[in-house]
């Protein structure tokens, strides 16, 4: 009989989220310095009637937490989100790094998802119109907004920025976005067409020559060709729009430094500036012999195509995919360079073993071009091995190229699919969520004659062993460790405020004592110690 009583005394009942769990106290002592290892009957969440501890936490996660106490192995439940699992482990005072290796990859997937969502937040793919408070915070006049002293420029500056930088914010912004895309396409088309021979005007020179009989004559000579004059006027109109767009966006930008450092904006600066530099060179440096070489730098204008990323979320995702896959791309380039050098050297010496009068591989640098074309499976056919040994090396080069390129590509494709799927999911989610208000923990009932009750001033509250100082102390559900037990606090008027123990409540209420189990004290009453005032702040004081 004594053994049965000892077993029942060593067992503890934990009610987590409405599901009761029963285990031994010795099991909870296996992992010290945790919330469950410090359970005492003085806690506020202990129910002396049901003889159990109640925790309003997730019951599914607690099953794995309790199993960790029993077996020493922490497994991750697949039906729970990662951040929720981390929050529950933090509440119970456990280390999330103790997850078993078999569950570690599944457990850390949410961290990759959070990084992806953070990247999408930086890309600013949302098309929802921000509130006035968010605009004030973004443009740095939040204080003026709360004071009601917003100037006319502060009102119109966000509107101008939305018109020129956020194409989907309004119908007017969509019209300006269409105009901007139109000028970009016209500029690129003009840049390409003016190189066509039928679109160029020849420059005819009249040259005087001396004939064989000693008389002079003149002939017409076509020295060079220039682009038609219409392309110049088209470029002037397009660059006038680009210059206006840059100035307006710079003046109305919320952050000038970020605007200047943006990669797309840098391309826009250089492309627009190259047009004006080209005008200056044509005016003052057209007589130089190598003046045509300077036109090569105008190719930067073709980079204006990257400005379309402001109008297409798909291009933003594609660029971000290459950024996220930088390691895989670097690995791909490294293996390609390694294979190119190896197979170029092999094919050079392989073609020299046998007699080969039509040898295309006169040097290893020429073999580098052949190895690159072969490994990328392009195969122009301008160079080809003629000997059997060279053909064997070419076959190995082609197989190695297929394997080298095929291995990192799925990682890049999966990154693009991940970003694209999250973007589609964000677009379908509701923009406004219902707010969940915080709920205060219920307080013990106040009885007549006790501190804090109606008609009884707090300053006259008795203090000492008979005033409930041995009762349970309030529990802080947001912290772990010794902070869970909050001792008696000294009130603002010098009174000692203490909690009321369930035992004291049952003694004063006979109606509750009818179903009260035997509750025997296992030792002398513990006197409530006066807390130190060094670590106690006014916000931590509890009033009952």
Short mmCIF file of C-alpha atoms in Angstrom, two decimals, residues 35 57 87 90-93 438-439 441 475-481 483-484:
data_model
loop_
_atom_site.label_atom_id
_atom_site.label_comp_id
_atom_site.label_asym_id
_atom_site.label_seq_id
_atom_site.Cartn_x
_atom_site.Cartn_y
_atom_site.Cartn_z
CA UNK A 35 10.27 25.05 -16.93
CA UNK A 57 0.06 25.96 -24.98
CA UNK A 87 8.38 29.43 -29.84
CA UNK A 90 11.62 28.63 -26.02
CA UNK A 91 8.62 28.63 -23.67
CA UNK A 92 9.53 25.25 -22.19
CA UNK A 93 13.16 26.34 -21.85
CA UNK A 438 -3.57 40.16 -26.11
CA UNK A 439 -5.58 38.65 -23.26
CA UNK A 441 -4.17 36.06 -17.42
CA UNK A 475 3.67 33.09 -12.93
CA UNK A 476 5.11 35.04 -15.83
CA UNK A 477 4.23 32.99 -18.90
CA UNK A 478 6.65 34.80 -21.16
CA UNK A 479 9.88 34.03 -19.33
CA UNK A 480 11.60 30.95 -18.06
CA UNK A 481 13.87 30.16 -15.19
CA UNK A 483 11.69 34.59 -13.15
CA UNK A 484 8.58 32.38 -13.22
#
